mmCIF file of C-alpha atoms in Angstrom:
data_model
loop_
_atom_site.group_PDB
_atom_site.id
_atom_site.type_symbol
_atom_site.label_atom_id
_atom_site.label_comp_id
_atom_site.label_asym_id
_atom_site.label_seq_id
_atom_site.Cartn_x
_atom_site.Cartn_y
_atom_site.Cartn_z
ATOM 1 C CA MET Z 1 107.382 -34.424 25.878
ATOM 2 C CA THR Z 2 103.631 -34.743 26.112
ATOM 3 C CA SER Z 3 100.730 -32.912 24.532
ATOM 4 C CA THR Z 4 100.546 -30.615 27.563
ATOM 5 C CA VAL Z 5 101.296 -27.082 26.397
ATOM 6 C CA LYS Z 6 103.952 -25.143 28.252
ATOM 7 C CA ASN Z 7 103.915 -21.415 27.536
ATOM 8 C CA ILE Z 8 107.295 -19.739 27.351
ATOM 9 C CA ASN Z 9 105.563 -16.392 27.984
ATOM 10 C CA ALA Z 10 107.233 -15.321 31.213
ATOM 11 C CA ASN Z 11 104.497 -12.747 31.832
ATOM 12 C CA LEU Z 12 102.155 -15.585 32.827
ATOM 13 C CA CYS Z 13 104.217 -16.116 35.978
ATOM 14 C CA THR Z 14 102.273 -14.743 38.962
ATOM 15 C CA ARG Z 15 105.214 -15.168 41.373
ATOM 16 C CA CYS Z 16 103.047 -17.527 43.456
ATOM 17 C CA GLY Z 17 106.118 -19.481 44.547
ATOM 18 C CA LYS Z 18 104.686 -22.979 44.065
ATOM 19 C CA CYS Z 19 107.760 -23.879 42.022
ATOM 20 C CA VAL Z 20 110.350 -22.680 44.536
ATOM 21 C CA PRO Z 21 110.397 -25.556 47.090
ATOM 22 C CA HIS Z 22 110.524 -28.109 44.265
ATOM 23 C CA CYS Z 23 113.692 -26.692 42.701
ATOM 24 C CA PRO Z 24 116.852 -28.733 43.514
ATOM 25 C CA THR Z 25 119.223 -25.771 43.223
ATOM 26 C CA TYR Z 26 117.048 -23.600 45.471
ATOM 27 C CA ARG Z 27 116.920 -26.359 48.081
ATOM 28 C CA VAL Z 28 120.714 -26.399 48.263
ATOM 29 C CA PHE Z 29 121.655 -22.729 47.754
ATOM 30 C CA ARG Z 30 118.594 -21.279 49.559
ATOM 31 C CA SER Z 31 118.699 -18.211 47.350
ATOM 32 C CA GLU Z 32 115.818 -16.806 45.316
ATOM 33 C CA THR Z 33 118.209 -16.214 42.420
ATOM 34 C CA TYR Z 34 118.600 -20.004 42.164
ATOM 35 C CA SER Z 35 114.844 -20.602 42.059
ATOM 36 C CA PRO Z 36 112.739 -20.896 38.873
ATOM 37 C CA ARG Z 37 111.072 -17.526 39.374
ATOM 38 C CA GLY Z 38 114.472 -15.977 40.108
ATOM 39 C CA ARG Z 39 115.810 -17.283 36.811
ATOM 40 C CA LEU Z 40 112.660 -16.097 35.075
ATOM 41 C CA PHE Z 41 113.307 -12.612 36.483
ATOM 42 C CA PHE Z 42 116.726 -12.582 34.795
ATOM 43 C CA PHE Z 43 115.295 -14.051 31.588
ATOM 44 C CA GLN Z 44 112.627 -11.322 31.347
ATOM 45 C CA ARG Z 45 115.225 -8.586 31.701
ATOM 46 C CA GLY Z 46 117.889 -10.150 29.516
ATOM 47 C CA ILE Z 47 120.326 -10.282 32.429
ATOM 48 C CA TYR Z 48 122.941 -13.027 32.630
ATOM 49 C CA HIS Z 49 123.385 -14.661 36.030
ATOM 50 C CA GLN Z 50 125.324 -17.805 36.955
ATOM 51 C CA SER Z 51 122.112 -19.363 38.282
ATOM 52 C CA LEU Z 52 121.000 -19.744 34.653
ATOM 53 C CA GLU Z 53 123.933 -22.113 34.099
ATOM 54 C CA ALA Z 54 123.089 -24.019 37.291
ATOM 55 C CA CYS Z 55 119.580 -25.025 36.164
ATOM 56 C CA LEU Z 56 119.236 -28.825 35.953
ATOM 57 C CA PHE Z 57 116.323 -28.617 33.468
ATOM 58 C CA CYS Z 58 114.581 -31.216 35.609
ATOM 59 C CA GLY Z 59 111.167 -29.695 34.848
ATOM 60 C CA LYS Z 60 109.824 -29.990 38.391
ATOM 61 C CA CYS Z 61 108.901 -26.299 38.295
ATOM 62 C CA GLU Z 62 106.850 -26.726 35.124
ATOM 63 C CA ARG Z 63 104.950 -29.684 36.505
ATOM 64 C CA VAL Z 64 103.657 -27.745 39.526
ATOM 65 C CA CYS Z 65 103.100 -24.372 37.835
ATOM 66 C CA PRO Z 66 99.360 -23.462 37.672
ATOM 67 C CA ASN Z 67 99.922 -21.473 34.469
ATOM 68 C CA ARG Z 68 102.253 -24.031 32.849
ATOM 69 C CA VAL Z 69 104.987 -21.429 32.412
ATOM 70 C CA GLY Z 70 107.858 -22.880 30.397
ATOM 71 C CA PHE Z 71 110.737 -22.345 32.794
ATOM 72 C CA VAL Z 72 112.826 -24.973 31.002
ATOM 73 C CA GLU Z 73 111.923 -23.466 27.638
ATOM 74 C CA SER Z 74 113.170 -20.092 28.890
ATOM 75 C CA GLY Z 75 116.471 -21.613 29.985
ATOM 76 C CA LEU Z 76 117.001 -23.383 26.677
ATOM 77 C CA GLU Z 77 116.139 -20.158 24.853
ATOM 78 C CA ILE Z 78 119.035 -18.453 26.629
ATOM 79 C CA ILE Z 79 121.540 -21.251 26.063
ATOM 80 C CA LYS Z 80 120.807 -21.962 22.393
ATOM 81 C CA ASP Z 81 122.259 -18.610 21.269
ATOM 82 C CA LYS Z 82 124.902 -18.313 23.980
ATOM 83 C CA LYS Z 83 128.316 -16.944 23.014
ATOM 84 C CA GLU Z 84 131.008 -19.568 23.505
ATOM 85 C CA PRO Z 85 134.666 -19.171 24.524
ATOM 86 C CA ILE Z 86 136.452 -20.454 21.400
ATOM 87 C CA ILE Z 87 139.395 -22.134 23.147
ATOM 88 C CA LEU Z 88 137.205 -23.920 25.702
ATOM 89 C CA LYS Z 89 134.788 -24.950 22.980
ATOM 90 C CA GLU Z 90 137.545 -26.481 20.831
ATOM 91 C CA ALA Z 91 139.049 -28.266 23.834
ATOM 92 C CA SER Z 92 135.644 -29.643 24.819
ATOM 93 C CA ASP Z 93 134.977 -30.802 21.276
ATOM 94 C CA LEU Z 94 138.344 -32.550 21.190
ATOM 95 C CA ILE Z 95 138.048 -34.475 24.463
ATOM 96 C CA GLY Z 96 134.292 -34.572 24.932
ATOM 97 C CA GLY Z 97 133.010 -36.180 21.754
ATOM 98 C CA HIS Z 98 132.567 -39.463 23.596
ATOM 99 C CA PRO Z 99 132.380 -38.611 27.318
ATOM 100 C CA LEU Z 100 132.132 -42.152 28.666
ATOM 101 C CA GLN Z 101 135.016 -43.198 26.460
ATOM 102 C CA ILE Z 102 137.082 -40.556 28.246
ATOM 103 C CA LEU Z 103 135.998 -41.988 31.605
ATOM 104 C CA SER Z 104 137.046 -45.440 30.454
ATOM 105 C CA LYS Z 105 140.593 -44.119 30.052
ATOM 106 C CA LEU Z 106 140.505 -42.945 33.679
ATOM 107 C CA ARG Z 107 139.797 -46.382 35.093
ATOM 108 C CA PHE Z 108 142.738 -46.019 37.468
ATOM 109 C CA LEU Z 109 140.508 -43.682 39.489
ATOM 110 C CA ASP Z 110 138.464 -45.825 41.873
ATOM 111 C CA ARG Z 111 135.221 -43.957 41.310
ATOM 112 C CA PHE Z 112 135.281 -44.645 37.565
ATOM 113 C CA ASP Z 113 136.583 -48.180 37.918
ATOM 114 C CA LYS Z 114 133.477 -49.300 39.800
ATOM 115 C CA ILE Z 115 131.111 -47.685 37.280
ATOM 116 C CA LEU Z 116 132.459 -49.036 34.009
ATOM 117 C CA PRO Z 117 132.378 -52.677 32.877
ATOM 118 C CA GLU Z 118 135.659 -54.549 32.696
ATOM 119 C CA LYS Z 119 137.801 -53.497 29.758
ATOM 120 C CA GLY Z 120 137.321 -55.803 26.831
ATOM 121 C CA LYS Z 121 134.330 -57.514 28.428
ATOM 122 C CA VAL Z 122 131.981 -56.470 25.654
ATOM 123 C CA ASN Z 123 132.630 -55.200 22.168
ATOM 124 C CA PRO Z 124 129.173 -54.046 21.075
ATOM 125 C CA LYS Z 125 130.123 -53.539 17.430
ATOM 126 C CA LYS Z 126 130.952 -57.240 17.120
ATOM 127 C CA ILE Z 127 127.696 -58.306 18.743
ATOM 128 C CA TYR Z 128 125.105 -55.995 17.219
ATOM 129 C CA SER Z 129 125.332 -55.188 13.553
ATOM 130 C CA PHE Z 130 123.058 -52.661 11.922
ATOM 131 C CA LYS Z 131 124.022 -53.959 8.496
ATOM 132 C CA GLU Z 132 123.433 -57.674 9.104
ATOM 133 C CA ASN Z 133 119.688 -57.240 9.581
ATOM 134 C CA GLN Z 134 117.383 -57.936 6.679
ATOM 135 C CA GLY Z 135 114.004 -56.474 5.837
ATOM 136 C CA LYS Z 136 112.289 -53.409 7.237
ATOM 137 C CA PRO Z 137 112.917 -52.813 10.961
ATOM 138 C CA ASP Z 138 110.112 -52.642 13.497
ATOM 139 C CA LEU Z 139 112.325 -50.641 15.853
ATOM 140 C CA LEU Z 140 115.601 -48.740 15.739
ATOM 141 C CA VAL Z 141 117.862 -48.576 18.795
ATOM 142 C CA TYR Z 142 119.713 -45.334 19.421
ATOM 143 C CA PHE Z 143 123.173 -46.677 20.272
ATOM 144 C CA SER Z 144 123.934 -44.304 23.135
ATOM 145 C CA CYS Z 145 127.073 -43.934 25.238
ATOM 146 C CA ASP Z 146 125.533 -45.778 28.191
ATOM 147 C CA LEU Z 147 124.830 -48.867 26.083
ATOM 148 C CA LYS Z 148 128.414 -48.848 24.866
ATOM 149 C CA HIS Z 149 130.153 -48.245 28.181
ATOM 150 C CA LEU Z 150 127.901 -48.550 31.260
ATOM 151 C CA TYR Z 151 125.499 -51.451 30.780
ATOM 152 C CA PRO Z 152 125.896 -53.122 27.356
ATOM 153 C CA GLN Z 153 124.242 -56.232 28.822
ATOM 154 C CA VAL Z 154 120.946 -54.309 28.905
ATOM 155 C CA LEU Z 155 120.930 -54.064 25.127
ATOM 156 C CA GLU Z 156 121.768 -57.763 24.802
ATOM 157 C CA LYS Z 157 118.812 -58.640 27.018
ATOM 158 C CA PHE Z 158 116.446 -56.291 25.167
ATOM 159 C CA LEU Z 159 117.423 -57.651 21.747
ATOM 160 C CA SER Z 160 117.166 -61.246 22.933
ATOM 161 C CA LEU Z 161 113.637 -60.746 24.294
ATOM 162 C CA LEU Z 162 112.325 -59.082 21.156
ATOM 163 C CA LYS Z 163 114.070 -61.483 18.798
ATOM 164 C CA LYS Z 164 112.124 -64.357 20.385
ATOM 165 C CA LYS Z 165 108.922 -62.499 19.513
ATOM 166 C CA GLY Z 166 109.923 -61.996 15.902
ATOM 167 C CA ILE Z 167 110.491 -58.257 16.268
ATOM 168 C CA ASN Z 168 113.098 -56.932 13.840
ATOM 169 C CA VAL Z 169 115.306 -54.491 15.757
ATOM 170 C CA TRP Z 170 118.144 -52.555 14.163
ATOM 171 C CA VAL Z 171 120.912 -51.054 16.282
ATOM 172 C CA VAL Z 172 122.072 -47.795 14.711
ATOM 173 C CA GLU Z 173 125.814 -48.107 15.223
ATOM 174 C CA ASP Z 174 126.585 -44.706 13.732
ATOM 175 C CA SER Z 175 124.575 -42.861 16.387
ATOM 176 C CA GLU Z 176 126.472 -39.961 17.955
ATOM 177 C CA CYS Z 177 126.492 -39.011 21.634
ATOM 178 C CA CYS Z 178 123.372 -36.889 22.238
ATOM 179 C CA GLY Z 179 125.503 -33.964 23.441
ATOM 180 C CA ALA Z 180 123.915 -33.550 26.880
ATOM 181 C CA HIS Z 181 127.338 -32.898 28.401
ATOM 182 C CA PHE Z 182 127.888 -30.071 25.903
ATOM 183 C CA LEU Z 183 124.554 -28.580 26.957
ATOM 184 C CA SER Z 184 125.742 -28.828 30.562
ATOM 185 C CA LEU Z 185 128.987 -27.049 29.671
ATOM 186 C CA GLY Z 186 127.157 -24.321 27.726
ATOM 187 C CA PHE Z 187 128.284 -25.133 24.178
ATOM 188 C CA PRO Z 188 125.119 -25.044 22.023
ATOM 189 C CA SER Z 189 127.016 -25.236 18.734
ATOM 190 C CA LEU Z 190 128.480 -28.612 19.754
ATOM 191 C CA VAL Z 191 124.998 -29.829 20.711
ATOM 192 C CA LYS Z 192 123.781 -28.791 17.260
ATOM 193 C CA GLN Z 193 126.642 -30.651 15.579
ATOM 194 C CA ARG Z 194 125.682 -33.882 17.343
ATOM 195 C CA ALA Z 195 122.012 -33.278 16.605
ATOM 196 C CA LEU Z 196 122.573 -32.921 12.862
ATOM 197 C CA LYS Z 197 124.698 -36.069 12.730
ATOM 198 C CA ASN Z 198 122.035 -38.044 14.582
ATOM 199 C CA LEU Z 199 119.303 -36.632 12.365
ATOM 200 C CA LYS Z 200 121.169 -37.724 9.253
ATOM 201 C CA VAL Z 201 121.664 -41.322 10.365
ATOM 202 C CA LEU Z 202 118.202 -41.771 11.897
ATOM 203 C CA GLN Z 203 116.414 -40.333 8.876
ATOM 204 C CA GLU Z 204 117.725 -43.140 6.693
ATOM 205 C CA VAL Z 205 115.108 -45.574 7.990
ATOM 206 C CA GLU Z 206 111.577 -44.736 9.167
ATOM 207 C CA ALA Z 207 110.768 -46.590 12.414
ATOM 208 C CA PRO Z 208 110.308 -45.789 16.122
ATOM 209 C CA VAL Z 209 113.623 -44.990 17.818
ATOM 210 C CA VAL Z 210 114.207 -46.684 21.186
ATOM 211 C CA PHE Z 211 116.160 -44.942 23.951
ATOM 212 C CA PHE Z 212 117.654 -46.473 27.097
ATOM 213 C CA CYS Z 213 118.529 -43.160 28.752
ATOM 214 C CA ALA Z 214 115.987 -40.555 29.892
ATOM 215 C CA THR Z 215 118.336 -37.655 29.210
ATOM 216 C CA CYS Z 216 119.096 -38.816 25.669
ATOM 217 C CA LEU Z 217 115.358 -39.076 25.002
ATOM 218 C CA TRP Z 218 114.840 -35.587 26.459
ATOM 219 C CA MET Z 219 117.594 -34.172 24.254
ATOM 220 C CA PHE Z 220 115.884 -35.563 21.152
ATOM 221 C CA LYS Z 221 112.360 -34.590 22.174
ATOM 222 C CA LYS Z 222 112.900 -31.165 23.694
ATOM 223 C CA VAL Z 223 116.400 -29.753 23.178
ATOM 224 C CA TYR Z 224 117.001 -30.550 19.503
ATOM 225 C CA PRO Z 225 113.658 -29.091 18.308
ATOM 226 C CA LYS Z 226 114.216 -26.008 20.484
ATOM 227 C CA PHE Z 227 117.741 -25.409 19.220
ATOM 228 C CA PHE Z 228 116.606 -25.631 15.577
ATOM 229 C CA GLU Z 229 113.410 -23.647 16.052
ATOM 230 C CA GLY Z 230 112.797 -21.299 13.129
ATOM 231 C CA THR Z 231 115.333 -23.056 10.879
ATOM 232 C CA SER Z 232 114.910 -25.323 7.857
ATOM 233 C CA TYR Z 233 115.594 -28.299 10.156
ATOM 234 C CA GLU Z 234 112.806 -27.573 12.633
ATOM 235 C CA LYS Z 235 110.230 -29.907 11.064
ATOM 236 C CA ASP Z 236 112.797 -32.697 10.670
ATOM 237 C CA PHE Z 237 113.645 -32.580 14.373
ATOM 238 C CA LEU Z 238 109.993 -32.405 15.391
ATOM 239 C CA ASP Z 239 109.289 -35.484 13.262
ATOM 240 C CA LEU Z 240 112.274 -37.286 14.788
ATOM 241 C CA ALA Z 241 111.065 -36.339 18.279
ATOM 242 C CA LYS Z 242 107.706 -37.991 17.619
ATOM 243 C CA ARG Z 243 109.478 -41.256 16.777
ATOM 244 C CA GLY Z 244 111.335 -41.458 20.094
ATOM 245 C CA ILE Z 245 110.172 -43.939 22.752
ATOM 246 C CA PHE Z 246 111.928 -45.288 25.820
ATOM 247 C CA ALA Z 247 112.798 -48.968 26.024
ATOM 248 C CA TYR Z 248 110.289 -49.759 28.783
ATOM 249 C CA LYS Z 249 107.471 -48.470 26.593
ATOM 250 C CA ALA Z 250 108.785 -50.512 23.660
ATOM 251 C CA LEU Z 251 108.578 -53.626 25.818
ATOM 252 C CA SER Z 252 105.067 -52.684 26.934
ATOM 253 C CA LEU Z 253 104.081 -52.679 23.253
ATOM 254 C CA PHE Z 254 105.936 -55.771 22.071
ATOM 255 C CA GLY Z 255 106.732 -57.807 25.191
ATOM 256 C CA GLU Z 256 104.163 -56.922 27.808
ATOM 257 C CA GLU Z 257 104.433 -60.183 29.756
ATOM 258 C CA GLU Z 258 108.165 -59.606 30.294
ATOM 259 C CA LEU Z 259 107.366 -56.506 32.324
ATOM 260 C CA LYS Z 260 105.571 -58.589 34.939
ATOM 261 C CA VAL Z 261 109.027 -59.513 36.203
ATOM 262 C CA LEU Z 262 109.796 -55.842 36.825
ATOM 263 C CA ALA Z 263 106.394 -55.307 38.437
ATOM 264 C CA ASP Z 264 107.153 -58.093 40.895
ATOM 265 C CA ARG Z 265 110.659 -56.771 41.571
ATOM 266 C CA SER Z 266 109.284 -53.280 42.233
ATOM 267 C CA LYS Z 267 107.215 -54.674 45.128
ATOM 268 C CA ASP Z 268 110.396 -55.807 46.876
ATOM 269 C CA SER Z 269 111.287 -53.228 49.543
ATOM 270 C CA SER Z 270 114.999 -53.878 48.982
ATOM 271 C CA VAL Z 271 114.739 -52.780 45.333
ATOM 272 C CA LEU Z 272 114.019 -49.177 44.374
ATOM 273 C CA PHE Z 273 113.052 -48.237 40.822
ATOM 274 C CA HIS Z 274 114.143 -44.629 40.407
ATOM 275 C CA LEU Z 275 112.139 -42.504 37.960
ATOM 276 C CA PRO Z 276 114.475 -39.870 36.462
ATOM 277 C CA CYS Z 277 113.216 -36.302 36.050
ATOM 278 C CA HIS Z 278 113.449 -36.467 32.271
ATOM 279 C CA LEU Z 279 111.290 -39.593 32.127
ATOM 280 C CA THR Z 280 108.400 -38.434 34.319
ATOM 281 C CA GLU Z 281 106.082 -37.328 31.527
ATOM 282 C CA GLU Z 282 106.897 -40.221 29.198
ATOM 283 C CA PHE Z 283 106.331 -42.746 31.982
ATOM 284 C CA SER Z 284 102.894 -41.254 32.676
ATOM 285 C CA LEU Z 285 101.839 -42.353 29.176
ATOM 286 C CA VAL Z 286 102.634 -46.022 29.813
ATOM 287 C CA LYS Z 287 99.690 -48.234 30.747
ATOM 288 C CA ASN Z 288 101.634 -51.023 32.445
ATOM 289 C CA LYS Z 289 103.398 -49.127 35.194
ATOM 290 C CA ILE Z 290 105.648 -50.383 37.947
ATOM 291 C CA LYS Z 291 106.098 -48.944 41.417
ATOM 292 C CA VAL Z 292 108.667 -46.159 41.164
ATOM 293 C CA SER Z 293 110.235 -43.506 43.367
ATOM 294 C CA GLU Z 294 110.471 -40.129 41.666
ATOM 295 C CA PHE Z 295 113.207 -37.724 42.773
ATOM 296 C CA CYS Z 296 116.029 -35.696 41.274
ATOM 297 C CA CYS Z 297 119.404 -37.370 41.787
ATOM 298 C CA GLY Z 298 121.194 -34.016 41.937
ATOM 299 C CA SER Z 299 122.718 -34.305 38.458
ATOM 300 C CA PRO Z 300 126.314 -35.084 37.479
ATOM 301 C CA LYS Z 301 126.506 -31.613 35.869
ATOM 302 C CA ILE Z 302 130.199 -30.707 35.849
ATOM 303 C CA SER Z 303 129.917 -27.092 37.038
ATOM 304 C CA LEU Z 304 127.786 -28.149 40.016
ATOM 305 C CA TYR Z 305 129.862 -31.240 40.728
ATOM 306 C CA TRP Z 306 132.929 -29.132 41.504
ATOM 307 C CA GLU Z 307 130.827 -27.126 43.964
ATOM 308 C CA GLY Z 308 129.828 -30.327 45.741
ATOM 309 C CA PHE Z 309 126.184 -29.890 44.776
ATOM 310 C CA PRO Z 310 125.328 -33.609 44.258
ATOM 311 C CA GLU Z 311 126.708 -34.488 47.692
ATOM 312 C CA LYS Z 312 124.788 -31.640 49.342
ATOM 313 C CA TYR Z 313 121.558 -32.467 47.528
ATOM 314 C CA LYS Z 314 121.874 -36.123 48.534
ATOM 315 C CA ARG Z 315 120.390 -35.282 51.936
ATOM 316 C CA VAL Z 316 117.077 -34.517 50.166
ATOM 317 C CA TRP Z 317 116.631 -38.030 48.773
ATOM 318 C CA ILE Z 318 118.866 -40.334 50.800
ATOM 319 C CA GLN Z 319 115.980 -41.252 53.127
ATOM 320 C CA ASN Z 320 114.363 -43.021 50.160
ATOM 321 C CA LEU Z 321 117.143 -45.610 50.263
ATOM 322 C CA VAL Z 322 116.675 -46.973 53.777
ATOM 323 C CA LYS Z 323 117.057 -50.790 53.579
ATOM 324 C CA VAL Z 324 117.441 -50.573 49.783
ATOM 325 C CA LYS Z 325 120.022 -52.955 48.299
ATOM 326 C CA VAL Z 326 119.476 -52.178 44.609
ATOM 327 C CA VAL Z 327 118.722 -48.821 42.982
ATOM 328 C CA ALA Z 328 117.593 -49.219 39.379
ATOM 329 C CA THR Z 329 117.436 -46.099 37.234
ATOM 330 C CA PHE Z 330 116.769 -45.282 33.578
ATOM 331 C CA CYS Z 331 119.275 -42.504 32.959
ATOM 332 C CA ALA Z 332 123.012 -42.530 32.298
ATOM 333 C CA GLY Z 333 123.455 -39.279 34.238
ATOM 334 C CA CYS Z 334 121.599 -40.629 37.273
ATOM 335 C CA PHE Z 335 123.521 -43.906 37.004
ATOM 336 C CA LEU Z 336 126.815 -41.994 37.091
ATOM 337 C CA ASN Z 337 125.731 -39.662 39.868
ATOM 338 C CA PHE Z 338 124.442 -42.436 42.130
ATOM 339 C CA ASN Z 339 127.741 -44.254 41.680
ATOM 340 C CA MET Z 340 129.629 -41.076 42.540
ATOM 341 C CA VAL Z 341 127.774 -40.192 45.748
ATOM 342 C CA LEU Z 342 126.799 -43.614 47.111
ATOM 343 C CA SER Z 343 128.833 -46.489 48.479
ATOM 344 C CA SER Z 344 127.686 -50.061 47.867
ATOM 345 C CA PRO Z 345 125.204 -51.208 49.008
ATOM 346 C CA PRO Z 346 123.066 -50.261 47.220
ATOM 347 C CA GLN Z 347 124.104 -51.568 43.839
ATOM 348 C CA ILE Z 348 123.253 -49.235 40.961
ATOM 349 C CA LYS Z 349 121.613 -50.820 37.933
ATOM 350 C CA HIS Z 350 119.496 -50.029 34.894
ATOM 351 C CA TRP Z 351 115.808 -50.986 35.085
ATOM 352 C CA LEU Z 352 116.130 -53.603 32.378
ATOM 353 C CA GLU Z 353 119.023 -55.345 34.115
ATOM 354 C CA LEU Z 354 116.371 -56.677 36.492
ATOM 355 C CA LEU Z 355 114.392 -58.479 33.798
#
């Protein structure tokens, strides 16, 4: 996600172990097989192990590795050509095309009821129209699942701020879910389907593409190009990746003074701005930073959720929330996970809700 080169060459790993204590799955399972160098061992020998599926792709291992070994790259390399169980794949495609839409139908479960906005509260398609805008856009908004179902008010606020500054923003209504949940489930072909649909719609207009979710941005910048490496689409996805920016950075470019509000809020000890794993490198490129707390939430990854992993990993970061009344994050997955494992207070919000 930055210009820093990460070498997928596993032979560069010296087994120094610097990555091990930073790995969320190792910290819970306490097994070398669930550490980055353990996974790399399997990758080098072409051996399948369930720990490969458990990787969160948080990138913490890469950021501390002296040789910049591409642990995440290795994991994606394995998954992109993975054989898929046909029946499970078809079932996942049928019910998982719009994951948060599925959750919205399960509102009778308390845990989902508190996460999702009231039914009928917002109908984004009636409020934001891609087709009503005139002229060439300055920015495109990737209309992700979280904007549709978790915090649509964030998009309203973002559009309102930039409209006052004369910035022409188009919301791409035909955007597909990024497919992160399919990556989590191990269905690369379904990820590729979503990728191609998003490429088609976002290639229609040339402008920076704004993301409100760290994982969505990561999918576009790292996963899509990796999955289409060596194909006729590789250059197209690399070009699309270069156009992706996260909404905070967009505001730093077009509405810098608005971010002073967030800077002030970040100094409040009762408010914690959580920096998601998949936003760490992008955030480092922003000049106007706010005070953040960087830690892995434990991921809402389905396979790990059933094993109770998020609840177990909570003990690693829960001390960060002493006296905190509001946790603001920038990732739909983190937003969901915090809501799953925490009771209010704290309230869980998106960064831009605090503008």
